[in-house]
mmCIF file of C-alpha atoms in Angstrom:
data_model
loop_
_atom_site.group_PDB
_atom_site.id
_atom_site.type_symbol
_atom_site.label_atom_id
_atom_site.label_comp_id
_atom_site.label_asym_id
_atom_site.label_seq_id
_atom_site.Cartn_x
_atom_site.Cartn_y
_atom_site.Cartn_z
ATOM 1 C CA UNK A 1 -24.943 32.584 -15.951
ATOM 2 C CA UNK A 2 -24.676 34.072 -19.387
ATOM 3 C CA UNK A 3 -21.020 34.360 -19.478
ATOM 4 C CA UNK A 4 -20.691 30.365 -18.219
ATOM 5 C CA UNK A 5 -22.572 29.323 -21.382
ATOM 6 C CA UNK A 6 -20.389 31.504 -23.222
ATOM 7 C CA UNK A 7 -17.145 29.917 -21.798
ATOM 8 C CA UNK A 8 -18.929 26.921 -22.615
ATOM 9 C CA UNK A 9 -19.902 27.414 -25.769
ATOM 10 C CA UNK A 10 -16.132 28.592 -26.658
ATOM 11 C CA UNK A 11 -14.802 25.594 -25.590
ATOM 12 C CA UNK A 12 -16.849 23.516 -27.317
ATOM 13 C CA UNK A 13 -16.336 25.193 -30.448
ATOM 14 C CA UNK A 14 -12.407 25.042 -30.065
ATOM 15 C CA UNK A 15 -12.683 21.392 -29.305
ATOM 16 C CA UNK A 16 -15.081 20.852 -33.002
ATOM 17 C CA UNK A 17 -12.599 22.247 -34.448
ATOM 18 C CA UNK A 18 -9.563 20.122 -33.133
ATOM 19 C CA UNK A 19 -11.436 17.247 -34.321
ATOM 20 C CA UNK A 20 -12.563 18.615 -37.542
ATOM 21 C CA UNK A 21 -8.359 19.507 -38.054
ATOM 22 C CA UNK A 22 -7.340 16.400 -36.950
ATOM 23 C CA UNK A 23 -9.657 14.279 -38.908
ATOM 24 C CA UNK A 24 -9.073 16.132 -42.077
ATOM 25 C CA UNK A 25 -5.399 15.778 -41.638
ATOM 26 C CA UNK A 26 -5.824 12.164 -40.697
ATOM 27 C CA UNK A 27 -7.056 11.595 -43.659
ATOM 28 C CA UNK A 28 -5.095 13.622 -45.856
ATOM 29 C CA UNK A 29 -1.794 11.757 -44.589
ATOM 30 C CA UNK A 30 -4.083 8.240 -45.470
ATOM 31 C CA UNK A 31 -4.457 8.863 -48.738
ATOM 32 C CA UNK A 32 -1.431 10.684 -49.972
ATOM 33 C CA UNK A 33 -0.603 7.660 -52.223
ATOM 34 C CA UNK A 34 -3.766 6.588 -52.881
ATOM 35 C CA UNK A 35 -4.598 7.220 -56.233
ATOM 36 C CA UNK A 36 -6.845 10.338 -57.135
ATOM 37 C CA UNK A 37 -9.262 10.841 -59.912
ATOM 38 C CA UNK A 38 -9.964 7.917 -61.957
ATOM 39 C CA UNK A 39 -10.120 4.200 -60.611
ATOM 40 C CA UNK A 40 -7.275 2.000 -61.376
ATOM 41 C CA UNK A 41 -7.519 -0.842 -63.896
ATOM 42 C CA UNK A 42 -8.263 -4.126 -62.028
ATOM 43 C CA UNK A 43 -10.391 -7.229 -62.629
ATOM 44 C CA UNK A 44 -12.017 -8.098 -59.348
ATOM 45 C CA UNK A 45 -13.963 -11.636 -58.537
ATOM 46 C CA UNK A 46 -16.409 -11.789 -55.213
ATOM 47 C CA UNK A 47 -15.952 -14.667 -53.225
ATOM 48 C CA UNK A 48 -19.301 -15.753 -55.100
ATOM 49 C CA UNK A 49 -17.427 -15.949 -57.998
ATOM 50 C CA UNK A 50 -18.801 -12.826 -59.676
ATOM 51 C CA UNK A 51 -17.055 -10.690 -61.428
ATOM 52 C CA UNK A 52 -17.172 -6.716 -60.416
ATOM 53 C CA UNK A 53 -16.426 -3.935 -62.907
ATOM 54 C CA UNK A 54 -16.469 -0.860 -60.487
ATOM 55 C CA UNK A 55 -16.530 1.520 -63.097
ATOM 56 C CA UNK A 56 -19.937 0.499 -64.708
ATOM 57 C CA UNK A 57 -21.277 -0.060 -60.756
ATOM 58 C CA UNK A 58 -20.697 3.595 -60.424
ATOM 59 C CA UNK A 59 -21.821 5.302 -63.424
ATOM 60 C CA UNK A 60 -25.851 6.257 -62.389
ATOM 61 C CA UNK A 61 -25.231 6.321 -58.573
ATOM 62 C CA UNK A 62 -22.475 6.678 -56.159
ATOM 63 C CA UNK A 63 -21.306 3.108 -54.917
ATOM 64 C CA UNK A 64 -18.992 2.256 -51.628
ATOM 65 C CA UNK A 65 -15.937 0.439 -51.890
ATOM 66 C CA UNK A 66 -14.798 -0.965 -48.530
ATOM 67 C CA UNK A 67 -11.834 -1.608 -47.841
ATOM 68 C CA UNK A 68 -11.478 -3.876 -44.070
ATOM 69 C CA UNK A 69 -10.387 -6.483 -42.293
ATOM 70 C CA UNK A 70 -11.514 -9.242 -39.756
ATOM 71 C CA UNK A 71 -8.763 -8.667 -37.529
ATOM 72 C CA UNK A 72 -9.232 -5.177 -37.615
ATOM 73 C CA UNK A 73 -11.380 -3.945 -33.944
ATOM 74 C CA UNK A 74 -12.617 -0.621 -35.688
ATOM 75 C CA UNK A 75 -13.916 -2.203 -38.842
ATOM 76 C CA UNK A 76 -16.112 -4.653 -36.235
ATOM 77 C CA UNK A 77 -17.835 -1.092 -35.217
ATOM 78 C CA UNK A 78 -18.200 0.351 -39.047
ATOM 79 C CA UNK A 79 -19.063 -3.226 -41.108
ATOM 80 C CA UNK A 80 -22.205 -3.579 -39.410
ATOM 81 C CA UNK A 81 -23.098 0.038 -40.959
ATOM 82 C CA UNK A 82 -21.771 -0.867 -44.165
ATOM 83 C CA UNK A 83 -24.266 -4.160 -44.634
ATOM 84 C CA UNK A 84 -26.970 -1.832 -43.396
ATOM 85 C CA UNK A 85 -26.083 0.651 -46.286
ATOM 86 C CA UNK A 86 -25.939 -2.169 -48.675
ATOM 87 C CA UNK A 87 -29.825 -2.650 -48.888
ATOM 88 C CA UNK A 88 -29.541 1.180 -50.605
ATOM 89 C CA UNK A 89 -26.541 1.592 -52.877
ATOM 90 C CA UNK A 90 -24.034 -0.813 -54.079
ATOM 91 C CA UNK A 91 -20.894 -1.555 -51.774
ATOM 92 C CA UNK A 92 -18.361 -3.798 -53.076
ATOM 93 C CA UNK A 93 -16.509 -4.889 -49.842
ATOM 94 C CA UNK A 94 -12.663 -5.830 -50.414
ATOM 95 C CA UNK A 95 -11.548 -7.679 -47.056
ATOM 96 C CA UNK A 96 -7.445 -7.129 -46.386
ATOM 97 C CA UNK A 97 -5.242 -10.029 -45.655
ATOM 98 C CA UNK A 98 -8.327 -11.740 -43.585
ATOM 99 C CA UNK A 99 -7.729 -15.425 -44.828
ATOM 100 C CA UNK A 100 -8.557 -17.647 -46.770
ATOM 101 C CA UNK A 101 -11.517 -18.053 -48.832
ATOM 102 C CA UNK A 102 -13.494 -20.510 -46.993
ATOM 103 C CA UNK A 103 -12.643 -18.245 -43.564
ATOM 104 C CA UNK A 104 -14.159 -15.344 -45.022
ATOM 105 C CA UNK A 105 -17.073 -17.339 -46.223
ATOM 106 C CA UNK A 106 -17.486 -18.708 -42.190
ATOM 107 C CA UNK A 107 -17.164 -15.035 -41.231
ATOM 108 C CA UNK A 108 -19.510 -13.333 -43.388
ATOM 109 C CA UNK A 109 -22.096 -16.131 -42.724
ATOM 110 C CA UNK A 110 -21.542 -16.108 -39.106
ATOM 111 C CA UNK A 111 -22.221 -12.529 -38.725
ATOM 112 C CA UNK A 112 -24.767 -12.478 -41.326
ATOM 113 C CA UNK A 113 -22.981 -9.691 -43.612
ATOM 114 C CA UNK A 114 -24.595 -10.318 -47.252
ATOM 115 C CA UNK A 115 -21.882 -7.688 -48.648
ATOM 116 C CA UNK A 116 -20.096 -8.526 -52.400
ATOM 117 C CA UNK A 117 -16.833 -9.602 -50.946
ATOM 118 C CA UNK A 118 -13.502 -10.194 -52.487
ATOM 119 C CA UNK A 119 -10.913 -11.339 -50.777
ATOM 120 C CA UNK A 120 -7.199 -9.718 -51.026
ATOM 121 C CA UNK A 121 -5.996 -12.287 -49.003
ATOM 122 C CA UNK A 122 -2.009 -11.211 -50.011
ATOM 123 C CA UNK A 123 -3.199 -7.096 -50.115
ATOM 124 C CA UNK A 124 -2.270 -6.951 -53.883
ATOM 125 C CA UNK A 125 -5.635 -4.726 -54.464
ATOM 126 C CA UNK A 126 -5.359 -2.484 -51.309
ATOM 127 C CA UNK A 127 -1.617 -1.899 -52.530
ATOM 128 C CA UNK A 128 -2.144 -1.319 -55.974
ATOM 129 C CA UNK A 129 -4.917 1.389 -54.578
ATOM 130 C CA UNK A 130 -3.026 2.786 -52.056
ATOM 131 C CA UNK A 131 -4.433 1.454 -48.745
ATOM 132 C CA UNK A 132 -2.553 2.103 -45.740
ATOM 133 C CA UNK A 133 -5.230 1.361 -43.182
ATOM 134 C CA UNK A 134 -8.778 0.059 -42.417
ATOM 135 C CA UNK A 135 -11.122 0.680 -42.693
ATOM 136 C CA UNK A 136 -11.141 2.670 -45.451
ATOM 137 C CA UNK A 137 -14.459 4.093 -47.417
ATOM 138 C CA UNK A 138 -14.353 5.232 -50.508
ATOM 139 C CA UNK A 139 -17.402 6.534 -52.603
ATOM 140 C CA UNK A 140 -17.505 6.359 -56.266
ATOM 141 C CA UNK A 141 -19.021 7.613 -59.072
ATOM 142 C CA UNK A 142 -18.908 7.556 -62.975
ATOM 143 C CA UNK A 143 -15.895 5.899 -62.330
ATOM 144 C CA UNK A 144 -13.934 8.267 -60.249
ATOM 145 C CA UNK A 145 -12.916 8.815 -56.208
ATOM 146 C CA UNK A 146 -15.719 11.390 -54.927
ATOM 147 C CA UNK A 147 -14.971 10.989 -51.286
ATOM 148 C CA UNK A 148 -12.690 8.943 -48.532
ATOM 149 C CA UNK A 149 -12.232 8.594 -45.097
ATOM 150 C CA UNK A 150 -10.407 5.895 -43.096
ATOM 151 C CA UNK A 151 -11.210 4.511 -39.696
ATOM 152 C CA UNK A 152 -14.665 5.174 -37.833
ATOM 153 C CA UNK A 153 -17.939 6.703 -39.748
ATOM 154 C CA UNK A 154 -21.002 6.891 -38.577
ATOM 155 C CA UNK A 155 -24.104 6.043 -40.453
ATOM 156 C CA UNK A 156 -25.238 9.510 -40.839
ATOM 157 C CA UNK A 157 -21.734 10.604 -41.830
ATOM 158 C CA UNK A 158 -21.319 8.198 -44.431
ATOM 159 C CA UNK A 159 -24.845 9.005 -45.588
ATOM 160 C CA UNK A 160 -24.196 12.548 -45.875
ATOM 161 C CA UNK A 161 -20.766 11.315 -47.663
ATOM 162 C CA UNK A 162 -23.422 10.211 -49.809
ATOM 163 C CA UNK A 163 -25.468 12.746 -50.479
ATOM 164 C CA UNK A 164 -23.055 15.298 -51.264
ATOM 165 C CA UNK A 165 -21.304 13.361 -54.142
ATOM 166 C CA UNK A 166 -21.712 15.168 -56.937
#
């Protein structure tokens, strides 16, 4: 019996660590040309109309920038998580070649997401940053990239994202 768990244990372990690998290289390869460091220069508006100066957003506490799309299946599984995080630190939500304005107005309302959303309808900001896929989280703070990750994250994962930021 002792020796089963063992086997067991062993191939758990082997399989963690396949996924820890993978995920790490994952997101290496995603962000390769992303820029690293400090934010690039950009003027952002919210479909609100308000405009967002990341930089100042991020210099007490670590903020979220999310980059996603409607179309996107995955993001449908993470944005939900992301308006939950909302009520706690700031997110500023940048949705990817998603439509117009008035479509991303209809969506947000009809899922009742109350995320600061611009819209990059033509991808000019998820170029200029880099942005190869979505969803893609980034965490902030005093104006600098602290932590990404593309595709699914947990709450507790992008929590602990979080948390660690120095």
């Amino acid at each position: 019996m002792r020796t089963k768990r063992l086997s067991w244990f062993k191939e758990i372990s082997i399989i963690v660590m396949i996924f820890i690998v993978s995920s790490v290289s994952l997101d290496w390869w995603h962000f390769r040309n992303m820029p690293q460091g400090a934010l690039p220069e950009i003027s952002i508006k919210t479909l609100s109309g308000q405009e967002v100066d990341l930089k100042a957003m991020s210099e007490d506490k670590p903020i979220i920038i999310y980059f996603w799309a409607t179309w996107c299946s995955t993001c449908k599984l993470v944005t939900p998580t992301i308006n939950w995080i909302d009520n706690s630190y700031e997110v500023a939500s940048i949705a990817i070649n998603s439509g117009s304005d008035k479509r991303m107005k209809a969506y947000l309302t009809a899922h009742d997401y109350q995320l600061k959303t611009v819209n990059d309808n033509k991808g000019h900001i998820s170029k200029l940053w880099g942005i190869s896929a979505t969803p893609t989280v980034l965490i902030i703070k005093g104006g600098e990239i602290q932590s990404a990750t593309v595709g699914f994250i947990t709450p507790l994962g992008l929590l602990a994202r979080l948390w660690l930021t120095k």
